[in-house]
JSON list of C-alpha atoms in Angstrom, two decimals:
[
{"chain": "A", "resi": 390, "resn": "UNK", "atom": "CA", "xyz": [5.97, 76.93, -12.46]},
{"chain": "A", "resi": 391, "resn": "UNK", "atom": "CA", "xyz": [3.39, 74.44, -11.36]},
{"chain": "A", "resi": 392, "resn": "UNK", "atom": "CA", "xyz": [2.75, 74.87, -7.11]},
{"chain": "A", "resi": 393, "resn": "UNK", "atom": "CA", "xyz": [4.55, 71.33, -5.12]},
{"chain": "A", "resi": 394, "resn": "UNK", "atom": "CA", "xyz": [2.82, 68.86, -3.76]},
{"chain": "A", "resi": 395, "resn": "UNK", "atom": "CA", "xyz": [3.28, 69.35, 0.21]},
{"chain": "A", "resi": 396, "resn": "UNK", "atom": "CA", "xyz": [2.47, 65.99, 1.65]},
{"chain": "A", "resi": 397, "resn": "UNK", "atom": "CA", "xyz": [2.29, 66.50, 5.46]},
{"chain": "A", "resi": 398, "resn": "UNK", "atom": "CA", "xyz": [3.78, 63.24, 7.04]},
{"chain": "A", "resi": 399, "resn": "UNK", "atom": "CA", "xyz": [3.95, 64.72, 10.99]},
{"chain": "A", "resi": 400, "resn": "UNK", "atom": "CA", "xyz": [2.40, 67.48, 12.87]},
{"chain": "A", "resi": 401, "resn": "UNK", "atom": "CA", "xyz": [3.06, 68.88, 16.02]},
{"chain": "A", "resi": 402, "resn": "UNK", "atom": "CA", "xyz": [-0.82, 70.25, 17.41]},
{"chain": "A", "resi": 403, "resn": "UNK", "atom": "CA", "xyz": [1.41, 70.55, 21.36]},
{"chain": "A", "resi": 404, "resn": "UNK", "atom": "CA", "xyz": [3.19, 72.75, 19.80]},
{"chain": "A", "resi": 405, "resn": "UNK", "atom": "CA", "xyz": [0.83, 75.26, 19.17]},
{"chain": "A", "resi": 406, "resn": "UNK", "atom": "CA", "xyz": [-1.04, 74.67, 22.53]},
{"chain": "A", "resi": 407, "resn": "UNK", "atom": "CA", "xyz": [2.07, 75.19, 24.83]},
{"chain": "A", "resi": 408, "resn": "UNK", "atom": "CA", "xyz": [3.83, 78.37, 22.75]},
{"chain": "A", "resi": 409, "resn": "UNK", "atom": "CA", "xyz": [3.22, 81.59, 20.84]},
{"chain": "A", "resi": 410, "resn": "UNK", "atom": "CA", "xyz": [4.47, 80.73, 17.54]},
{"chain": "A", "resi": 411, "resn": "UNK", "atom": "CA", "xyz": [6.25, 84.22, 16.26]},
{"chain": "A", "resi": 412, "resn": "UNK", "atom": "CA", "xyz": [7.45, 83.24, 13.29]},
{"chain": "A", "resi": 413, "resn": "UNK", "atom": "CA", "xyz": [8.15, 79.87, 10.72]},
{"chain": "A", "resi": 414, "resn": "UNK", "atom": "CA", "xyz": [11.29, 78.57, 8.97]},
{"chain": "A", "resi": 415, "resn": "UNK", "atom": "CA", "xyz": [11.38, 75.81, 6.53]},
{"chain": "A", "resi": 416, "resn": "UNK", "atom": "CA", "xyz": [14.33, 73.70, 6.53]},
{"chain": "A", "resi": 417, "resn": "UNK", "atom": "CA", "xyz": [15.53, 70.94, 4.89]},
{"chain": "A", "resi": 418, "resn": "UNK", "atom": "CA", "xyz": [16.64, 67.25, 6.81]},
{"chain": "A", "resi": 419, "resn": "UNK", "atom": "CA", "xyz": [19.81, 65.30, 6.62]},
{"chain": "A", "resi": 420, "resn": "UNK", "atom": "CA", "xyz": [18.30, 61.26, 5.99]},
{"chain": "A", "resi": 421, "resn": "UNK", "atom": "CA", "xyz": [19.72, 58.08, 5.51]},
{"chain": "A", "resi": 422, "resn": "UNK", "atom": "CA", "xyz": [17.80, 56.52, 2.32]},
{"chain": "A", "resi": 423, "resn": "UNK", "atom": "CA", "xyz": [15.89, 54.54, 4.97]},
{"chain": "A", "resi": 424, "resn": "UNK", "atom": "CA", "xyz": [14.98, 56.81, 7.16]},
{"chain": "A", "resi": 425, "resn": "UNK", "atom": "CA", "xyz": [12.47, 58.34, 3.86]},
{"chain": "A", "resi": 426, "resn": "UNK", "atom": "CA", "xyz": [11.28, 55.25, 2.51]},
{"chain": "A", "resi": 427, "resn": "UNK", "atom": "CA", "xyz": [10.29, 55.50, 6.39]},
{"chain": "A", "resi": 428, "resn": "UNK", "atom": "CA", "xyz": [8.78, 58.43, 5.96]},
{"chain": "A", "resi": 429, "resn": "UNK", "atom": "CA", "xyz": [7.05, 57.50, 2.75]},
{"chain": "A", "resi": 430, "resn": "UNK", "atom": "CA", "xyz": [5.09, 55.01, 4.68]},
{"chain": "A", "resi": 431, "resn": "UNK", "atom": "CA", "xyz": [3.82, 58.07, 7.19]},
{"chain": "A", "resi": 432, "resn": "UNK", "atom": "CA", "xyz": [6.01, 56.64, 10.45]},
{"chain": "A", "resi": 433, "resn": "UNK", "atom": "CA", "xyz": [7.55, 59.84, 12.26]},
{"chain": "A", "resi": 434, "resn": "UNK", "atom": "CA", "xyz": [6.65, 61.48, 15.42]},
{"chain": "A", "resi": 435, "resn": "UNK", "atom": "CA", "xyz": [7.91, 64.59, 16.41]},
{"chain": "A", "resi": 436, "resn": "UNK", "atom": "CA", "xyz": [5.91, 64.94, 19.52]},
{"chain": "A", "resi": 437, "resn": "UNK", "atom": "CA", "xyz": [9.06, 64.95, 22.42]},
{"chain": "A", "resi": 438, "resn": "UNK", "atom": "CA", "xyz": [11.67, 66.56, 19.60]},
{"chain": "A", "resi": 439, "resn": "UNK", "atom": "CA", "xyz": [13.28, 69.74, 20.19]},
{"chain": "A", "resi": 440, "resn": "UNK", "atom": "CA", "xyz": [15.72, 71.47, 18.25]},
{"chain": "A", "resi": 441, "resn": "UNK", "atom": "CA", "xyz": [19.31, 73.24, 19.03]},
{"chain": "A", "resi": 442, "resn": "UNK", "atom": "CA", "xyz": [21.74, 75.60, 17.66]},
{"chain": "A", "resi": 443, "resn": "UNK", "atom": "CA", "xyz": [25.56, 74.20, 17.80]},
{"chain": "A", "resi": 444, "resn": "UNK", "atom": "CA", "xyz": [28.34, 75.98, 16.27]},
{"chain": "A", "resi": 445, "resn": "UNK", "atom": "CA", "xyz": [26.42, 77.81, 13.60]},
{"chain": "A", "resi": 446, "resn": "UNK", "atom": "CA", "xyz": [24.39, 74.48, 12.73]},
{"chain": "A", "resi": 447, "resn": "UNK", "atom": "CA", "xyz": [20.72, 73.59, 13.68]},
{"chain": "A", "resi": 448, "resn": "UNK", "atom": "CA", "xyz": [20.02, 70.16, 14.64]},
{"chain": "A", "resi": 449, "resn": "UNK", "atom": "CA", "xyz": [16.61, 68.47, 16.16]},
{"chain": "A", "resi": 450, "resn": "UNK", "atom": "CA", "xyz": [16.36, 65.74, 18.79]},
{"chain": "A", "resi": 451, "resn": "UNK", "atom": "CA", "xyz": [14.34, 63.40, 19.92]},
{"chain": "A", "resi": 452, "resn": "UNK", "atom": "CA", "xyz": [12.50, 63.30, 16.06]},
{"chain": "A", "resi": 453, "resn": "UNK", "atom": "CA", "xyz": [11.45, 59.60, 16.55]},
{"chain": "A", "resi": 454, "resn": "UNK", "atom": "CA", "xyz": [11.19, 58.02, 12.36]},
{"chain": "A", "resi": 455, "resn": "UNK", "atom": "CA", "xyz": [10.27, 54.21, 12.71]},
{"chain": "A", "resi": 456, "resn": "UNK", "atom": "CA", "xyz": [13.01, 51.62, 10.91]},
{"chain": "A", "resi": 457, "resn": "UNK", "atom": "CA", "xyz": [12.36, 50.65, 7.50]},
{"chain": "A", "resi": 458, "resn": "UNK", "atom": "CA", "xyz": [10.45, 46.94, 7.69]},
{"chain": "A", "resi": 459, "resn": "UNK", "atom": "CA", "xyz": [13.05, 46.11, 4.47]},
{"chain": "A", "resi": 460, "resn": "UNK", "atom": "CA", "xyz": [15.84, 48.31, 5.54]},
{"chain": "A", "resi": 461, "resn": "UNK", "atom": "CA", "xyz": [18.14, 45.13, 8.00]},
{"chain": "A", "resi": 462, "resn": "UNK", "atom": "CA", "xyz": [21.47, 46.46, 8.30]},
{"chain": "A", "resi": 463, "resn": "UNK", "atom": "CA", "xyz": [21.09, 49.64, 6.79]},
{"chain": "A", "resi": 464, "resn": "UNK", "atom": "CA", "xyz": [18.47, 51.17, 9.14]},
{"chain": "A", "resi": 465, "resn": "UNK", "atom": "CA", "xyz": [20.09, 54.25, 11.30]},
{"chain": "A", "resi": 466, "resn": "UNK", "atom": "CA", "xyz": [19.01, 54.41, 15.19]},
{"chain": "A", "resi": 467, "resn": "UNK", "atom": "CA", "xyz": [15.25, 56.30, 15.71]},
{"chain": "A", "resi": 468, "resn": "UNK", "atom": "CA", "xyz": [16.27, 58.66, 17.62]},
{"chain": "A", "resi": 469, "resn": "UNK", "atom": "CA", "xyz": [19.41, 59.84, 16.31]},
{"chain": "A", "resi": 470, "resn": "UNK", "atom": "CA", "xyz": [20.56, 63.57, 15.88]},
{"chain": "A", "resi": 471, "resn": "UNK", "atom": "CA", "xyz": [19.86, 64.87, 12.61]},
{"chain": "A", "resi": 472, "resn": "UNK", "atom": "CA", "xyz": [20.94, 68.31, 11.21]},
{"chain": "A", "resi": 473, "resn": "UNK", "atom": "CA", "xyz": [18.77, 70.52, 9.79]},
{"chain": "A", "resi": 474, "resn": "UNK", "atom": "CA", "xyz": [19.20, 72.79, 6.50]},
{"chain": "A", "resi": 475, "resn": "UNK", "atom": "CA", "xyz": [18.97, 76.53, 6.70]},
{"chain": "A", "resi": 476, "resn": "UNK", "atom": "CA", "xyz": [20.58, 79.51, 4.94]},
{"chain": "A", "resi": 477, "resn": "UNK", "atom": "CA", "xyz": [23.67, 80.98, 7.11]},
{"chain": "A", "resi": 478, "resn": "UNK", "atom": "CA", "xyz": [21.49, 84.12, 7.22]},
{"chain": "A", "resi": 479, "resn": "UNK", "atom": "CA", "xyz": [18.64, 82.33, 8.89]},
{"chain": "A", "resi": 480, "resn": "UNK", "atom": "CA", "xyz": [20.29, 80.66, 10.94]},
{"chain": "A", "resi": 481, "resn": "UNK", "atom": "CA", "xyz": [22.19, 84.06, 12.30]},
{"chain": "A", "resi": 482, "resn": "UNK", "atom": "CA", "xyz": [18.46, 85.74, 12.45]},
{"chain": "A", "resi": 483, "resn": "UNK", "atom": "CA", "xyz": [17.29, 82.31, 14.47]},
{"chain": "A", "resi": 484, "resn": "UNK", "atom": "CA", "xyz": [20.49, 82.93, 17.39]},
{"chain": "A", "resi": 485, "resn": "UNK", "atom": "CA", "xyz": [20.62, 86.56, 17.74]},
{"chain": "A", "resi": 486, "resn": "UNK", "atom": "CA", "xyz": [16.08, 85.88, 18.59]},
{"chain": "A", "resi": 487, "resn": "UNK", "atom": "CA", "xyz": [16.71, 82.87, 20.59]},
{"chain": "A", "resi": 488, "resn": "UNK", "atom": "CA", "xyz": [19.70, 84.70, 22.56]},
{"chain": "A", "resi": 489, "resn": "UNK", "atom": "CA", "xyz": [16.75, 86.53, 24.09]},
{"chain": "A", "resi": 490, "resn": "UNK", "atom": "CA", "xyz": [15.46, 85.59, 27.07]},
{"chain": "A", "resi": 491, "resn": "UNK", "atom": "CA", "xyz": [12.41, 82.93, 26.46]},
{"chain": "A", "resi": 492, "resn": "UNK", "atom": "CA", "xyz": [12.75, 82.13, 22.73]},
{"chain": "A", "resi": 493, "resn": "UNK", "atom": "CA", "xyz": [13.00, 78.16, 22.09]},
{"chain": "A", "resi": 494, "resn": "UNK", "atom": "CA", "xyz": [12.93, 76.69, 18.62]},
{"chain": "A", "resi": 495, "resn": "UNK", "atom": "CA", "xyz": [10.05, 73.99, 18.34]},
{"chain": "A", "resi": 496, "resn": "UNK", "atom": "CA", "xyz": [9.40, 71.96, 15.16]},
{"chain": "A", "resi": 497, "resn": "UNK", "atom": "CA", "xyz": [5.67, 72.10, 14.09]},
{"chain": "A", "resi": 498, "resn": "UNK", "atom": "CA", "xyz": [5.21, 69.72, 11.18]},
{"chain": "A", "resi": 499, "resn": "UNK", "atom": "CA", "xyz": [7.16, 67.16, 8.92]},
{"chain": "A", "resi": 500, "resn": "UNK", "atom": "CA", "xyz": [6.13, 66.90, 5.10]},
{"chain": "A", "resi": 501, "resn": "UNK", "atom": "CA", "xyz": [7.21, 66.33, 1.73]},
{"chain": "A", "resi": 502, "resn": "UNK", "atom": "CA", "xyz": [7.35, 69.34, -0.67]},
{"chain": "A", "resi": 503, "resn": "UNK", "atom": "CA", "xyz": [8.04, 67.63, -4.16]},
{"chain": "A", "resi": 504, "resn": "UNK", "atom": "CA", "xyz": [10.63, 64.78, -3.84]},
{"chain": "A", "resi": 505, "resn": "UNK", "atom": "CA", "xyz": [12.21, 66.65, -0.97]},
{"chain": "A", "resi": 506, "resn": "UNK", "atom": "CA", "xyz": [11.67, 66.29, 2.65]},
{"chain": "A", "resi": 507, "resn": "UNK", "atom": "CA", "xyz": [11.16, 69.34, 4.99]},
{"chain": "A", "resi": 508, "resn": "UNK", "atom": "CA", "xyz": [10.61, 70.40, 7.86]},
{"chain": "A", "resi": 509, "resn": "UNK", "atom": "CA", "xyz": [8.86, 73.46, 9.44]},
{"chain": "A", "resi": 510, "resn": "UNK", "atom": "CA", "xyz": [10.30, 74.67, 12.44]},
{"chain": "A", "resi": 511, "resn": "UNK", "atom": "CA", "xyz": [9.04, 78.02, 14.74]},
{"chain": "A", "resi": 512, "resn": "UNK", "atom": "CA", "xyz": [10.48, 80.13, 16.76]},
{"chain": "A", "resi": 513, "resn": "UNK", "atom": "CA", "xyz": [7.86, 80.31, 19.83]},
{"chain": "A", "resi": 514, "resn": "UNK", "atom": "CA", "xyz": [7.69, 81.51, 23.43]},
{"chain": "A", "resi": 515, "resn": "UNK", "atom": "CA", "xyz": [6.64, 79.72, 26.26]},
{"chain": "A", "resi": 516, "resn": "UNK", "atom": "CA", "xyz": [2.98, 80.26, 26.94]},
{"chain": "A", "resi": 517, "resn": "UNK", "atom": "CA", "xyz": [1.97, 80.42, 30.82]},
{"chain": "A", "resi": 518, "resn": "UNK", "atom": "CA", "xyz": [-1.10, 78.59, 32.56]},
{"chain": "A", "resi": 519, "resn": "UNK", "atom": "CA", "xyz": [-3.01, 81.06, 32.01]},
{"chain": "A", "resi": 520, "resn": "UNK", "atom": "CA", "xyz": [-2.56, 81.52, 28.51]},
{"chain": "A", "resi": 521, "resn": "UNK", "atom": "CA", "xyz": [-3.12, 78.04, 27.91]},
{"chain": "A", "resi": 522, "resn": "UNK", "atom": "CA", "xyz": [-7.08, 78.53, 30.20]},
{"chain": "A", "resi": 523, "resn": "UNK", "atom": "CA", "xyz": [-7.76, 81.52, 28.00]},
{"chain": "A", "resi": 524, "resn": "UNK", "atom": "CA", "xyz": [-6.82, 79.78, 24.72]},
{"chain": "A", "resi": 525, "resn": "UNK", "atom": "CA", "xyz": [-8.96, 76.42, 25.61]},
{"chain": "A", "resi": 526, "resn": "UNK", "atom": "CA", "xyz": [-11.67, 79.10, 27.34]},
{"chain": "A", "resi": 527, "resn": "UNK", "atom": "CA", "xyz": [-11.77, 80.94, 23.69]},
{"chain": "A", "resi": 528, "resn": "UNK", "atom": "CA", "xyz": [-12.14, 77.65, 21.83]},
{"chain": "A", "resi": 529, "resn": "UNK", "atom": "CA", "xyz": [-14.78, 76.95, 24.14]},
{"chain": "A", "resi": 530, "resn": "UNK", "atom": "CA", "xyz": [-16.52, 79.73, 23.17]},
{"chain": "A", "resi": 531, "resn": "UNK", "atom": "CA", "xyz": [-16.33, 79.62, 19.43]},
{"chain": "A", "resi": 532, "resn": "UNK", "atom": "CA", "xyz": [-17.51, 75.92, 19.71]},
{"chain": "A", "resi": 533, "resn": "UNK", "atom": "CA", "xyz": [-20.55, 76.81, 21.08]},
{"chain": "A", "resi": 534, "resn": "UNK", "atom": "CA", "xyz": [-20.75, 79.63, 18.97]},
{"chain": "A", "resi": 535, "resn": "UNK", "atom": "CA", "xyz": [-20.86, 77.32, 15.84]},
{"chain": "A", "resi": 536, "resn": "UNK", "atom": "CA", "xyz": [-23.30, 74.84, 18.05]},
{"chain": "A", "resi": 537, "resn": "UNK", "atom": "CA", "xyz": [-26.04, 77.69, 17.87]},
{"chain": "A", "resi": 538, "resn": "UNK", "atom": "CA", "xyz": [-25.91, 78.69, 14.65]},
{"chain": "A", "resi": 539, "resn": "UNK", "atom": "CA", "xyz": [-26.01, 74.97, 13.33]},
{"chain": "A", "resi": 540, "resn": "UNK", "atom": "CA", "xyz": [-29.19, 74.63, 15.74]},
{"chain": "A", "resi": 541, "resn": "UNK", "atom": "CA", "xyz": [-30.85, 77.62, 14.97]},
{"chain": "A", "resi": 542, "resn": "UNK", "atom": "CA", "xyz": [-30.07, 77.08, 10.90]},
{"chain": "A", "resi": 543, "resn": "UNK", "atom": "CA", "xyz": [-31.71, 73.70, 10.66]}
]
């Protein structure tokens, strides 16, 4: 079997910069037929979204997908709810981790894997301030790591 095409459409680089990211899910999106050809034209921000677990069912707010230009009456509201797609299993695995104190469920990136739209959400912990100095301290470092060895390899 050939590997899919993953198309990445939104990414979420806050994500990574305000949590430890312990582990990745891929799910798959509820959409109105608008709300893709939206998509297919790269409008989606998932920037302020956040995602819950109600009654056995994962859905993410705040995903912000532009309406379709073409789309008049058929275009759904930006902001709407939408329900994510996830095995039972995961989704018992994803309540029993998040039941702990300090796991949150953040989505990191939007993109389309074949003709299908998914979504990649993690289960992270909250980073503190000082986390946040050490991680911009170490990318500090490796920057000017890679400045002197371009210099001194010219």
């Amino acid at each position: 079997m050939a590997k899919e095409s993953r198309k990445l459409i939104a990414n979420n680089k806050k994500a990574y910069h305000d949590y430890f990211i312990e582990d990745t899910y891929e799910a798959g999106i509820s959409l109105a037929g608008t709300e893709v050809k939206s998509l297919r034209t790269g409008k989606c921000s998932i920037k302020e979204s956040f995602i819950r677990v109600e009654q056995g069912e994962v859905f993410i707010y705040g995903m912000h997908i532009s309406p379709y230009e073409k789309g008049n009456i058929f275009n759904k509201d930006p902001l709407r709810v939408r329900k994510l797609l996830l095995h039972r299993y995961e989704i018992n695995k994803i309540t029993g981790k998040i039941a702990e104190k300090g796991y949150t469920l953040v989505p990191l990136q939007v993109y389309f894997k074949g003709s299908l739209t998914k979504v990649e959400i993690g289960l992270a912990k909250g980073k503190k301030l000082y986390d946040k100095r050490q991680d911009i301290a170490k990318k500090d470092m490796r920057r000017e790591a890679e400045k002197e060895f371009k210099i001194r390899n010219l």
